[in-house]
GROMACS .gro file of C-alpha atoms in nm:
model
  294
    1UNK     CA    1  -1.072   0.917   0.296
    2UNK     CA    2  -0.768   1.020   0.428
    3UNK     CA    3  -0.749   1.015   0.836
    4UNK     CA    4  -0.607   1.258   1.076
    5UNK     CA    5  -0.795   1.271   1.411
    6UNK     CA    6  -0.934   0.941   1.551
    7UNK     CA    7  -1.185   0.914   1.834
    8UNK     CA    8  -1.162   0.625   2.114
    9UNK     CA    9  -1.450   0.603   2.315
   10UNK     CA   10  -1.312   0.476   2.632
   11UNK     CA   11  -0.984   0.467   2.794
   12UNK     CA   12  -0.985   0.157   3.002
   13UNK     CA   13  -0.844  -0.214   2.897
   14UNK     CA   14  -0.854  -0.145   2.551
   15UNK     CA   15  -0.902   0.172   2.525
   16UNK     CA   16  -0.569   0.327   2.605
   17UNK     CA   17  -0.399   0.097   2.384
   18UNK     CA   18  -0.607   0.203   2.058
   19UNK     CA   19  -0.550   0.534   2.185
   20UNK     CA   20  -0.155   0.529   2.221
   21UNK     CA   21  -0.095   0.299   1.913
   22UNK     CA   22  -0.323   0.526   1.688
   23UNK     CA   23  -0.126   0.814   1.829
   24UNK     CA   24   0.215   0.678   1.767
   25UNK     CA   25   0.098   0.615   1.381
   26UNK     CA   26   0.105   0.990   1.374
   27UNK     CA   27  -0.257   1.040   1.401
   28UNK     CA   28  -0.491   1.310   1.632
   29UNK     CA   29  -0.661   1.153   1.923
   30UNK     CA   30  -0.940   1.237   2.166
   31UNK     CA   31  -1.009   0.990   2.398
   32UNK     CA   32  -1.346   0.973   2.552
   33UNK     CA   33  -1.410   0.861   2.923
   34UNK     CA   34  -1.728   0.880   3.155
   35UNK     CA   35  -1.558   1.009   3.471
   36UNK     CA   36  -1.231   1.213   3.532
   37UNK     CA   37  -1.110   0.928   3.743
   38UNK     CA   38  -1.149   0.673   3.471
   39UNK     CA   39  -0.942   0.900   3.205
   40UNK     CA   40  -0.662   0.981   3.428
   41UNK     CA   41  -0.620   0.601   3.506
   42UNK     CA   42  -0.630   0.508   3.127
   43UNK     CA   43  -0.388   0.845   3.042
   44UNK     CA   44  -0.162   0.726   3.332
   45UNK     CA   45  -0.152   0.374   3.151
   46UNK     CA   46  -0.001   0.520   2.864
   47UNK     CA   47   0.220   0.798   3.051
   48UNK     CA   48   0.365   0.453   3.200
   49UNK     CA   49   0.416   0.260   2.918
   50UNK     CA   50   0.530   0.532   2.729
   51UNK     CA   51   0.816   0.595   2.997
   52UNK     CA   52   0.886   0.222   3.060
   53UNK     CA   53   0.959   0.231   2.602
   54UNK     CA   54   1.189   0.494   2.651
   55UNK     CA   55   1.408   0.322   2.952
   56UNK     CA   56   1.449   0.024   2.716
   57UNK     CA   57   1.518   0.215   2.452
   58UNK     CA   58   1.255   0.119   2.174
   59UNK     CA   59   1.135   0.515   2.130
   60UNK     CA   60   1.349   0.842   2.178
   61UNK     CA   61   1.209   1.078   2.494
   62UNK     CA   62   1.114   1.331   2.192
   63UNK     CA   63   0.918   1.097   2.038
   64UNK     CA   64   0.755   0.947   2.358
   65UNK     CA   65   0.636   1.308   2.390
   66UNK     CA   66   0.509   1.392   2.038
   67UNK     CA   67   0.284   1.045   2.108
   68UNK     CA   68   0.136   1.163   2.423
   69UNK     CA   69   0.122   1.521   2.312
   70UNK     CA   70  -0.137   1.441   2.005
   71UNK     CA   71  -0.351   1.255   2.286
   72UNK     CA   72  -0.626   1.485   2.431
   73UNK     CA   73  -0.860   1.300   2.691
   74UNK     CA   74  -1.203   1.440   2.726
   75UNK     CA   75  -1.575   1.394   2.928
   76UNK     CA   76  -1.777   1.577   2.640
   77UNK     CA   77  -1.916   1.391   2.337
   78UNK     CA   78  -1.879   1.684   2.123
   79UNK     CA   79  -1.515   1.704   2.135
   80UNK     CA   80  -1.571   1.412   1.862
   81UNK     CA   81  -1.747   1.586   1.618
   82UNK     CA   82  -1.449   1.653   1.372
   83UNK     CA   83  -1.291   1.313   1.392
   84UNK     CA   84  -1.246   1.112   1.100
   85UNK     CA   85  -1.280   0.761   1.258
   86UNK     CA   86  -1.460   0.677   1.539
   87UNK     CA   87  -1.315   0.345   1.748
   88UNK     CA   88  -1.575   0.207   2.055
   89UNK     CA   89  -1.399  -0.014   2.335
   90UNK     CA   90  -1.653   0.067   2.606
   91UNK     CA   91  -1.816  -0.205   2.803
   92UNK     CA   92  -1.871  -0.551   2.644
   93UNK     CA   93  -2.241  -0.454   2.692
   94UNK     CA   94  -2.461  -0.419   2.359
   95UNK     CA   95  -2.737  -0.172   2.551
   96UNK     CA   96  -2.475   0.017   2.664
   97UNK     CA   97  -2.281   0.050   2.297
   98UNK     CA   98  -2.619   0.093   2.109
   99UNK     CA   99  -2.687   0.398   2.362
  100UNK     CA  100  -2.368   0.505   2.298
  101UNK     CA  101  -2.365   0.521   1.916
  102UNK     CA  102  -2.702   0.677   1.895
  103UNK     CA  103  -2.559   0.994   2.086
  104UNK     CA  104  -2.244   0.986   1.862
  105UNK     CA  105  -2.395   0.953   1.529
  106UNK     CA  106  -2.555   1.323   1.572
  107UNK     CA  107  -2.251   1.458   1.705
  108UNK     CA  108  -1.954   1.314   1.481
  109UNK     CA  109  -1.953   1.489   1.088
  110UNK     CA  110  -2.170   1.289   0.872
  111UNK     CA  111  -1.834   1.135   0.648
  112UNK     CA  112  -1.631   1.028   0.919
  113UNK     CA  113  -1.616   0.595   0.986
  114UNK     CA  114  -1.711   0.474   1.305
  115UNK     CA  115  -1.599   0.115   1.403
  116UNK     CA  116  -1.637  -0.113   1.752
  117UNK     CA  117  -1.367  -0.329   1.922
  118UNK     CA  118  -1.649  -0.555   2.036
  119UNK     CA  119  -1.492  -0.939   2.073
  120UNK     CA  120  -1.869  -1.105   2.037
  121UNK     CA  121  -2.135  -0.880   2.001
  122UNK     CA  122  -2.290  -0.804   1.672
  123UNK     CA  123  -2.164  -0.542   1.450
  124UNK     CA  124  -2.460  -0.542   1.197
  125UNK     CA  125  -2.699  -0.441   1.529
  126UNK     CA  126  -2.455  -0.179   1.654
  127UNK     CA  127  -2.420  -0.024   1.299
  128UNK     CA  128  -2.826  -0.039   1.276
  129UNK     CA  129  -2.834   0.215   1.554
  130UNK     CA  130  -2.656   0.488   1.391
  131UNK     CA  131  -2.720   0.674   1.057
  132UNK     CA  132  -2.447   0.559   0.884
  133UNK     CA  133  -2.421   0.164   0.867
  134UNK     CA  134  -2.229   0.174   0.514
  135UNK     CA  135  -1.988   0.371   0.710
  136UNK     CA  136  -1.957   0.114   1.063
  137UNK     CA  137  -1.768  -0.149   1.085
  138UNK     CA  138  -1.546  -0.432   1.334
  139UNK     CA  139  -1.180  -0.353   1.404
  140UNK     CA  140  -1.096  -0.602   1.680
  141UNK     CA  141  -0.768  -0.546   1.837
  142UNK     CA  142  -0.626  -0.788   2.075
  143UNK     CA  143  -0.490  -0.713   2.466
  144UNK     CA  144  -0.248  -0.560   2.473
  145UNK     CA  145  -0.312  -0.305   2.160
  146UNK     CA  146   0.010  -0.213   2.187
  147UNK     CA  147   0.222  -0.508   2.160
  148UNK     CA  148  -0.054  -0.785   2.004
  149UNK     CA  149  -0.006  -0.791   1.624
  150UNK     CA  150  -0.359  -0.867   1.478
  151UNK     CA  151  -0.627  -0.696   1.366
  152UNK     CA  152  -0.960  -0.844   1.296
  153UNK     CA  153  -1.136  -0.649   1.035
  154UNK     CA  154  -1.501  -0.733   1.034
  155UNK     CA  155  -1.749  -0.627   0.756
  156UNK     CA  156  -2.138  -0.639   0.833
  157UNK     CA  157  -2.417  -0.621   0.558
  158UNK     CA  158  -2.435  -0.318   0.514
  159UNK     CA  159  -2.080  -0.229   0.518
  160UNK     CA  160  -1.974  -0.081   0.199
  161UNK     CA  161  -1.617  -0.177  -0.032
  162UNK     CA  162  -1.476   0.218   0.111
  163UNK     CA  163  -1.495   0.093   0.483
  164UNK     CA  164  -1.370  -0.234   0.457
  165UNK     CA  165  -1.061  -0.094   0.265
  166UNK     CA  166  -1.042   0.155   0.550
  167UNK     CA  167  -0.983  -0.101   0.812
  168UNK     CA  168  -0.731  -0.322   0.611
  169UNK     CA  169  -0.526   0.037   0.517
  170UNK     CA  170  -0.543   0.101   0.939
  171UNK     CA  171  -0.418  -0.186   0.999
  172UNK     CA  172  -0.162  -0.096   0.785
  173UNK     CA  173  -0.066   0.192   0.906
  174UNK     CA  174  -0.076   0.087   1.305
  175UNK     CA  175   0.199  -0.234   1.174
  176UNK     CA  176  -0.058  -0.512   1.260
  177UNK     CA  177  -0.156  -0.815   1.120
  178UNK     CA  178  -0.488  -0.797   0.940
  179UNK     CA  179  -0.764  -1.058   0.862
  180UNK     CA  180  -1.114  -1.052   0.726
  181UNK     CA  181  -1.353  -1.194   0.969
  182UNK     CA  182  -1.720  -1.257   0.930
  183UNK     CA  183  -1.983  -1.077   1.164
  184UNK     CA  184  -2.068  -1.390   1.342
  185UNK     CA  185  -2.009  -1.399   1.722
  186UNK     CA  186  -1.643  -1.400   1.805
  187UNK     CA  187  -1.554  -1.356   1.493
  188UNK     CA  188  -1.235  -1.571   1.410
  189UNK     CA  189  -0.995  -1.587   1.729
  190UNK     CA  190  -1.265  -1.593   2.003
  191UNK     CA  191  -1.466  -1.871   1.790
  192UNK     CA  192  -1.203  -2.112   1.843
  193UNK     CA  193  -1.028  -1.944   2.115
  194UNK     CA  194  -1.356  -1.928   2.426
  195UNK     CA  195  -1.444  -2.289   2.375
  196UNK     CA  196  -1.087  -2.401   2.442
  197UNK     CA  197  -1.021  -2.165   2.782
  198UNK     CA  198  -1.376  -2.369   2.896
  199UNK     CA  199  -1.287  -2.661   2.783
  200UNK     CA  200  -1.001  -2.613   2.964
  201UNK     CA  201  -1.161  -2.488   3.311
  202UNK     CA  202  -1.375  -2.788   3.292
  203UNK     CA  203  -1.140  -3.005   3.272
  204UNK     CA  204  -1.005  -2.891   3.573
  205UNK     CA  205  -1.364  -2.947   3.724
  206UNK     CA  206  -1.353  -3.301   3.615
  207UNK     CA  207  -1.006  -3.388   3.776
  208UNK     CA  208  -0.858  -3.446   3.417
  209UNK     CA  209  -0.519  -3.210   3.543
  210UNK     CA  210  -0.442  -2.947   3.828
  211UNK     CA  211  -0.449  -2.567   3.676
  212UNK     CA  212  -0.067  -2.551   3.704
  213UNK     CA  213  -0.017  -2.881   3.554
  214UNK     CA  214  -0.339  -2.783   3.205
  215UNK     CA  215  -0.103  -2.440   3.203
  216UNK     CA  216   0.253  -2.623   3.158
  217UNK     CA  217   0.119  -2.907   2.951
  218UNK     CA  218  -0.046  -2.678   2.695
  219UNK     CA  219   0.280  -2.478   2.719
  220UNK     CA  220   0.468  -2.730   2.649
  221UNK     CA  221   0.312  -3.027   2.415
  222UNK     CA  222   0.105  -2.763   2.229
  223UNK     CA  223   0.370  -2.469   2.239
  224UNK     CA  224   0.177  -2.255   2.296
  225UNK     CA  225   0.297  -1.900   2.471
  226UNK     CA  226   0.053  -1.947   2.796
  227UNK     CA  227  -0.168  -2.189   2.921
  228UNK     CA  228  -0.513  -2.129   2.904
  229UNK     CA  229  -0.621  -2.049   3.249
  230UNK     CA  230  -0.347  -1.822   3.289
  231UNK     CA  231  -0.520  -1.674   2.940
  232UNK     CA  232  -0.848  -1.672   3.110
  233UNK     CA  233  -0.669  -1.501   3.382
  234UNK     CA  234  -0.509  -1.219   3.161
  235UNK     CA  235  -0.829  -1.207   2.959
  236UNK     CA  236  -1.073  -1.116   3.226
  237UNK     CA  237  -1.246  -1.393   3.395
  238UNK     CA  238  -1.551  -1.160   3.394
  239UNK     CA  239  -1.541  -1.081   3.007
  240UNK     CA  240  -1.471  -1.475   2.934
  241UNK     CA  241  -1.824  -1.529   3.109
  242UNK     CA  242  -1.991  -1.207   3.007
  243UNK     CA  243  -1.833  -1.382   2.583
  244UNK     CA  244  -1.961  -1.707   2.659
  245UNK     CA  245  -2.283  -1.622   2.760
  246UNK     CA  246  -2.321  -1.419   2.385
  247UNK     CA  247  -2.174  -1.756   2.201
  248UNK     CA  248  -2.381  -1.955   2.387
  249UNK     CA  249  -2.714  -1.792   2.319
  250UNK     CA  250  -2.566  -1.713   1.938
  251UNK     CA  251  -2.481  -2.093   1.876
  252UNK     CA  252  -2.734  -2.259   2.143
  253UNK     CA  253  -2.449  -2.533   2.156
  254UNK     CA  254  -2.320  -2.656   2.546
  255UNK     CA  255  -1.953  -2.574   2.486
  256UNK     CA  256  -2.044  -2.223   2.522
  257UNK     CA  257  -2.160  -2.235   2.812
  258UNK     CA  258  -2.005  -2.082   3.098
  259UNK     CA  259  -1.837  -2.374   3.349
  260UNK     CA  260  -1.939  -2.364   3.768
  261UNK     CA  261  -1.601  -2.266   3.818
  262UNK     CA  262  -1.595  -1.986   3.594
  263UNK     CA  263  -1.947  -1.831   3.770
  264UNK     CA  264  -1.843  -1.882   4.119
  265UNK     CA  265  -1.487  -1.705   4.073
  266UNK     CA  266  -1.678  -1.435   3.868
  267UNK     CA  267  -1.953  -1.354   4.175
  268UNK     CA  268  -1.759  -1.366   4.405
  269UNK     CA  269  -1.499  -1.121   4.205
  270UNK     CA  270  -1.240  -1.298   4.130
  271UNK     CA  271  -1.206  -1.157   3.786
  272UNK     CA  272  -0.793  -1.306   3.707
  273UNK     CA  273  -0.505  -1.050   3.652
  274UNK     CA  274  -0.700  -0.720   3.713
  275UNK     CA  275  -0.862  -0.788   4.042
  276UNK     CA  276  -0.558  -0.951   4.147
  277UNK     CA  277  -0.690  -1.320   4.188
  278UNK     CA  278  -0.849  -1.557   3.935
  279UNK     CA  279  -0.711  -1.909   3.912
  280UNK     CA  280  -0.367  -1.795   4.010
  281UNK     CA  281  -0.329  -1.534   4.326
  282UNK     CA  282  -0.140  -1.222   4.145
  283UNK     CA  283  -0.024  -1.075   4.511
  284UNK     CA  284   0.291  -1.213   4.502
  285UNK     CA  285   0.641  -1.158   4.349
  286UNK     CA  286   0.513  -1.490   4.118
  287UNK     CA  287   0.152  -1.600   4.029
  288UNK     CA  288   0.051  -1.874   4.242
  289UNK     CA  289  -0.214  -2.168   4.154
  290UNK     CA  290  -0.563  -2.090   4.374
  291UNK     CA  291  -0.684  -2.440   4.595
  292UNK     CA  292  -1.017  -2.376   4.362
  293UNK     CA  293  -1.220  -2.583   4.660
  294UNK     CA  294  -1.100  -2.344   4.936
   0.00000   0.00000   0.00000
């Protein structure tokens, strides 16, 4: 099937990536939001990043344009209904997406794909909800969807050979990096990658390193790009817990489970980069380790 218009239903975190990079591949987009406030933020995002390519010159002003001229953000379900693929990346909450797709599927035309950006939750039990599970299926993209090259493509049961193909050909077309992942929770990257960030944060518990001194060891023994409490940081501290709790009751095994640390900084709000303070403090001109104890 070939694809012109793609929904995005929501334009927060993720979101407004999938919307601008689906965009820029030349495609239609409507971007779905629950409150005005809420879709101007996520429109602004890409207004901003759009602007901030064009002063470094990696896209022409015209072309900047064109990209946020084939965006149209919207409050009303039915503004959907001629799409030809669907993308979710609303609230890691399965209630909430299961709600969600049951209003879609009678609104969206009957051949179009529809597909959820979910990092843990089950994509067999989302597709279930809808009419069309041969036609549902995982595309995971990572944050930031504009600059982070994979793509996990993620086929349930019920997934048939013409939507699996679809994902691998839009990952194509939006330059990424695809792989085939099971539907089993995390898929590939958060499988290995959520038992390391707690792994990590309870080591920290356990005196085993200071966060600064886990960060620049991982950095630089392991090489890896960022430490992993500055990852948990940039990740969300509150979707780390809110993905560990899913693993944990998926796999029943202890490494799932979400460390003291990681609860106490997540009631009282400390959620990492977003919120401005997670294990480093964000309000200065460079992120600064937080006395955890304090």
């Amino acid at each position: 099937m070939e694809i012109s218009k793609v929904g995005v239903l929501g334009c927060g975190l993720m979101g407004h990536g999938i919307a601008q990079i689906c965009a820029g591949a030349g495609w239609d987009v409507v971007v779905r939001e629950v409150s005005e406030d809420k879709l101007d933020a996520g429109l602004g995002k890409i207004e901003k990043q759009l602007g901030r390519a064009v002063e470094k010159g990696k896209v022409e002003q015209g072309d900047a344009e064109a990209v946020r001229g084939r965006i149209r953000g919207t409050l009303d379900y039915g503004d959907l209904a001629e799409c030809d693929l669907v993308i979710e990346a609303i609230v890691e909450d399965l209630d909430a997406k299961l709600e969600m797709w049951r209003e879609v599927d009678g609104i969206v035309k009957d051949d179009a794909f529809f597909a959820t950006n979910t990092s843990s939750l089950s994509v067999a039990e989302q597709a279930a909800a809808t009419g069309r599970p041969e036609r549902f299926l995982g595309l995971h993209f990572f944050n930031p969807a504009q600059v982070m090259p994979l793509l996990e493509v993620v086929r349930a049961e019920a997934t048939d050979e013409e939507a699996a193909t679809l994902g691998f050909e839009v990952g194509e077309k939006l330059g990424k990096t695809t792989v085939a992942a099971g539907d089993n929770r995390g898929f590939i990257v958060n499988r290995l990658l959520v038992p390391y960030m707690l792994d990590a944060i309870r080591a920290v518990e356990q005196g085993v390193g200071s966060v600064e001194d886990i960060d620049t060891g991982m950095k630089a023994g392991a090489s890896h790009p960022m430490g992993p409490l500055t990852l948990a940081d940039f990740v969300g501290l509150d979707t780390l817990h809110s993905i560990a709790g899913v693993m944990l009751d998926s796999y029943g095994e202890e490494r799932f489970a979400p460390p003291a640390t990681l609860r106490k900084l997540v009631e009282r709000g400390d959620f990492g980069r977003k919120s401005g303070r997670g294990f480093y403090d964000y309000s200065g001109e460079k992120p600064s380790p937080v006395e955890l104890d304090a």
